[in-house]
Coordinates of C-alpha atoms and ligand atoms in Angstrom, one line a residue:
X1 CA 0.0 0.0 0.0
X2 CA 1.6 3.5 -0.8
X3 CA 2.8 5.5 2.1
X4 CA 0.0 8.3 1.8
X5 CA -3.0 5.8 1.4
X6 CA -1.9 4.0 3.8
X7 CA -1.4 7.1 6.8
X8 CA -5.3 8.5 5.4
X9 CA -6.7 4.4 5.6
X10 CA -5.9 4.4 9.5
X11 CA -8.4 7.4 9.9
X12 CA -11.1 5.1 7.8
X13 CA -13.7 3.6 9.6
X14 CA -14.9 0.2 8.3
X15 CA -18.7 0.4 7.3
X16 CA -19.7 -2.5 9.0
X17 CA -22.9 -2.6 10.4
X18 CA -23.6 -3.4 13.8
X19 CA -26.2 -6.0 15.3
X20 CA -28.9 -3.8 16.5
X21 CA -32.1 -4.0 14.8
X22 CA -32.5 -7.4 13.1
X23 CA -35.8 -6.4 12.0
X24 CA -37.3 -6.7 8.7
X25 CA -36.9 -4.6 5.8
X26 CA -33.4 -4.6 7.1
X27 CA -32.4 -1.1 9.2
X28 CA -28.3 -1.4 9.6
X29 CA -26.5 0.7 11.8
X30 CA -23.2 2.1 11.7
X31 CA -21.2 3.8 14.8
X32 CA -17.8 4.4 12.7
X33 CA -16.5 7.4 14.8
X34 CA -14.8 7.0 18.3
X35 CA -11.8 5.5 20.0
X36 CA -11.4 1.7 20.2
X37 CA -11.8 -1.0 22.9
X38 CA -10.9 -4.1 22.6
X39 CA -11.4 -6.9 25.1
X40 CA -10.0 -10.4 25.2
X41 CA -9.3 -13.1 28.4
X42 CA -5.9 -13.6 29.8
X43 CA -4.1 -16.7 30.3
X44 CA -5.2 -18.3 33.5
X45 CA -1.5 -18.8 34.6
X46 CA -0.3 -14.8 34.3
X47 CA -3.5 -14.5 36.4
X48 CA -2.1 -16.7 39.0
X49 CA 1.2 -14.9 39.0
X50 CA 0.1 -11.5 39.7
X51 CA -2.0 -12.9 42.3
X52 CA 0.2 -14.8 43.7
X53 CA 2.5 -11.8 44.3
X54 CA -0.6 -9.1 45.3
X55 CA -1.9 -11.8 47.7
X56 CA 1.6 -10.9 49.6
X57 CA 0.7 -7.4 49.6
X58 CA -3.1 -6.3 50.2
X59 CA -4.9 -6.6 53.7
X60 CA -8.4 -7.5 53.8
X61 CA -10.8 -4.8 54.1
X62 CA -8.0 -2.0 53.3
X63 CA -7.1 -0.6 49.7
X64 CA -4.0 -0.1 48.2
X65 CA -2.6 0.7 45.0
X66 CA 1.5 -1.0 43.8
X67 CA 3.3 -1.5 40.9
X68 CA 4.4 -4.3 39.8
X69 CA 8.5 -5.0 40.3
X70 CA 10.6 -5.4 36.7
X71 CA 11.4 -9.1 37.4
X72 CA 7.4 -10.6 37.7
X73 CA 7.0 -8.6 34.4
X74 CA 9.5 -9.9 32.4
X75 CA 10.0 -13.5 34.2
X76 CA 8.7 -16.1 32.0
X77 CA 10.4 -15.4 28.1
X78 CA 8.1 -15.8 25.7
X79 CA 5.2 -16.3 28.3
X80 CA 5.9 -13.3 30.4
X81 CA 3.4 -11.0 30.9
X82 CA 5.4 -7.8 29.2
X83 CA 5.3 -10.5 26.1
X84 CA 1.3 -11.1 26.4
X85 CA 0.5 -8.0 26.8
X86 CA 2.8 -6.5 23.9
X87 CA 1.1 -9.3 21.4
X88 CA -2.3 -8.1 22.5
X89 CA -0.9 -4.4 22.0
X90 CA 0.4 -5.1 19.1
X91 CA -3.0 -7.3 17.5
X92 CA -5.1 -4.0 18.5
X93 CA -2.3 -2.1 16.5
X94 CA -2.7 -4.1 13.3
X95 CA -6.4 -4.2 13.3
X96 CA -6.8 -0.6 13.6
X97 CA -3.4 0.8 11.9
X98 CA -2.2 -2.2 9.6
X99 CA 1.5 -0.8 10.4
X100 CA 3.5 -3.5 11.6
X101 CA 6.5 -1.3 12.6
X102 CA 5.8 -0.3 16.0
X103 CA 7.9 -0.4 19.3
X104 CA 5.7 -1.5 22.4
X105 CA 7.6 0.1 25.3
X106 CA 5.7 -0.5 28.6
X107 CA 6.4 2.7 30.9
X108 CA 4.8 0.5 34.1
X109 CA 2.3 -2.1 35.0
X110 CA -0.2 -1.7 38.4
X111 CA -2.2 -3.4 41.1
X112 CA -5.5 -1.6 42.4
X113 CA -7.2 -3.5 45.2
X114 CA -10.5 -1.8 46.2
X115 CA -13.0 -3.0 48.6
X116 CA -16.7 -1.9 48.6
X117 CA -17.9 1.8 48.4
X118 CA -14.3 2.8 46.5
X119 CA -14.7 5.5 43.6
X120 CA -12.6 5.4 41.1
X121 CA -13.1 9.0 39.7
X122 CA -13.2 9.4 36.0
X123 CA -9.6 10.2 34.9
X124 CA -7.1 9.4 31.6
X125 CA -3.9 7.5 31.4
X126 CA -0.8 9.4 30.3
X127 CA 0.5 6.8 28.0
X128 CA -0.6 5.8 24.1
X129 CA -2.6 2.6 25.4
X130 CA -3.7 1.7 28.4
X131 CA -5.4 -1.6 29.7
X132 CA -7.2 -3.2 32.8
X133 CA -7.3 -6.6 33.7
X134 CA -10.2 -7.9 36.2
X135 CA -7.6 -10.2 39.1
X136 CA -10.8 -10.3 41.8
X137 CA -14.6 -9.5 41.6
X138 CA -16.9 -8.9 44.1
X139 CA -19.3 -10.9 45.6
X140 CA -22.2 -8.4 44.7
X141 CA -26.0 -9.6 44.9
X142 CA -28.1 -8.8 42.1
X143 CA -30.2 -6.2 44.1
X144 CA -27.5 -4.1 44.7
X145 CA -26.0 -4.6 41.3
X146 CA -28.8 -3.0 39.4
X147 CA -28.3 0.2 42.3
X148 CA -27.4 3.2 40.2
X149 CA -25.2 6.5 41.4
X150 CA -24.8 9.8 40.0
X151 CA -23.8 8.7 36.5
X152 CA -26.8 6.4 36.4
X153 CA -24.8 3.5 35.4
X154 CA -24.5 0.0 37.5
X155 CA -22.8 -0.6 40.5
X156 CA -19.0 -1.8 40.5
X157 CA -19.2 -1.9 36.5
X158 CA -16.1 0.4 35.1
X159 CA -17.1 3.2 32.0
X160 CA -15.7 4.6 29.2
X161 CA -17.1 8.2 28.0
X162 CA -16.0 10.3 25.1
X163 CA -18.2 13.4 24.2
X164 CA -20.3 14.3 26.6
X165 CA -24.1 14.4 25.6
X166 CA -25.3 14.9 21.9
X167 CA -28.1 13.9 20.2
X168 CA -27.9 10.8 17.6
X169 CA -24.3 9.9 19.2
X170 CA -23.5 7.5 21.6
X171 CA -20.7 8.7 24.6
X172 CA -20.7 6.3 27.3
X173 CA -20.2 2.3 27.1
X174 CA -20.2 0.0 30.2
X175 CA -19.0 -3.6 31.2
X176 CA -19.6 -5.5 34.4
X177 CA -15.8 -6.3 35.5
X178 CA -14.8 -10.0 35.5
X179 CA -11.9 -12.2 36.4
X180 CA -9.6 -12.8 33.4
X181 CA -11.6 -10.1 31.1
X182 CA -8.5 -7.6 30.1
X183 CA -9.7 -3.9 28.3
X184 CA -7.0 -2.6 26.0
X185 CA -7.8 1.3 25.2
X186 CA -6.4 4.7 24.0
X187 CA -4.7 6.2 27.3
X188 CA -6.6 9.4 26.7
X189 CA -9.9 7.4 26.7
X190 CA -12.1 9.1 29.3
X191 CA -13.0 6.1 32.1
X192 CA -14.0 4.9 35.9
X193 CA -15.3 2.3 38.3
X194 CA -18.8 3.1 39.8
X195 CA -18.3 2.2 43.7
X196 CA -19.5 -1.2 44.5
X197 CA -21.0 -2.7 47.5
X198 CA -20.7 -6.3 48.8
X199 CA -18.5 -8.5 50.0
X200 CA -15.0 -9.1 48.7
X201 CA -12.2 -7.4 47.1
X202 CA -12.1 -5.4 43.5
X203 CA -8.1 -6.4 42.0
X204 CA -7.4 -5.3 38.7
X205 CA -4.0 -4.4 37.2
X206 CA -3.2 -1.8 34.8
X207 CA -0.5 -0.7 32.7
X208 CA 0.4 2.3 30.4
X209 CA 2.4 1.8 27.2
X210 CA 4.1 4.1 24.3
X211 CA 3.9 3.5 21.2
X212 CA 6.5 4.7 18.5
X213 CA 7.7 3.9 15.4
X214 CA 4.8 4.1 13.8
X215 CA 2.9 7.2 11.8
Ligands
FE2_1 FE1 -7.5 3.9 34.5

């Protein structure tokens, strides 16, 4: 592909249309604006690792925030979790860019541990891409699930907004965090955790990332 097509094509939506109305004569819609999410499920045995290491450092009932040390990032070669996470990085990459020559350098990886009634305000990441990884969930019963705050959106479940509010456009999109489920976004994607209440502990880890080489 020639150098200019190719820098204009990663600013081209695809017109594919999305499954909303499935009614008949056929009504498709397209939402081909807006940043990117992508979501996939981790290996079960980087899962294990980071947990194995947080479990050292949280105390029930109390929340704290760590990064992750160099050596249980890179330990592991091919399997390490810098490596998973770059693939996944660099998948995301391809799908949206189609430029293969990118460096992935990981500026650091964290552990939040949260306990019930925590906000999470609505912040950005200072890095390219960003990701969270559900470690722990909850225990949370389905009547206090559906309880709503401010935002109006569901207990415990983490947001992404872009836009504010305007007619015919969508701005806010939310999923109900589980274990092994792993969000890979733009770091200047607008997101938060609605508190949750019930029993247990809320573990994610997140990490910020730069991405060069690459136009
Ligand atoms: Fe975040």
């Amino acid at each position: 592909m020639a150098e200019k097509e190719r820098l204009l094509k990663k600013y081209e939506a695809q017109a594919r249309p999305l499954p909303i109305d499935r009614g008949e004569p056929a009504l498709d819609f397209f939402s081909p604006f807006g940043p990117m999410i992508a979501k996939t499920r981790a290996p079960e045995r980087l899962l294990q690792r980071i947990n194995d290491h947080a479990d050292g450092l949280v105390s029930p009932g109390k929340g704290i925030e760590f990064l992750l040390p160099d050596r249980l990032i890179g330990e592991g070669g091919e399997g390490s979790l810098s490596s998973y996470v770059a693939g996944i990085i660099r998948r995301y990459l391809a799908a949206l860019e189609n430029n293969p020559e990118v460096t992935v350098d990981f500026e650091v990886f964290w552990v939040i541990s949260q306990y019930a009634g925590t906000p999470s305000p609505v912040h950005f990441h200072s890095a390219d891409i960003s990701g969270v990884l559900y470690l722990k969930v909850p225990d949370v019963e389905a009547e206090e699930e559906t309880r709503t705050y401010i935002s109006g959106r569901n207990a415990g479940y983490i947001n992404f907004l872009i836009g504010g509010k305007q007619r015919f456009s969508k701005s806010l999109i939310s999923f109900k965090p589980k274990v092994g489920e792993f969000y890979i976004f733009p770091g200047w994607l607008l997101h938060g955790a609605e508190p949750f209440r019930g029993e247990g502990e809320r573990r994610s880890m997140s990490f910020n990332a730069a991405i060069g080489g690459g136009n």
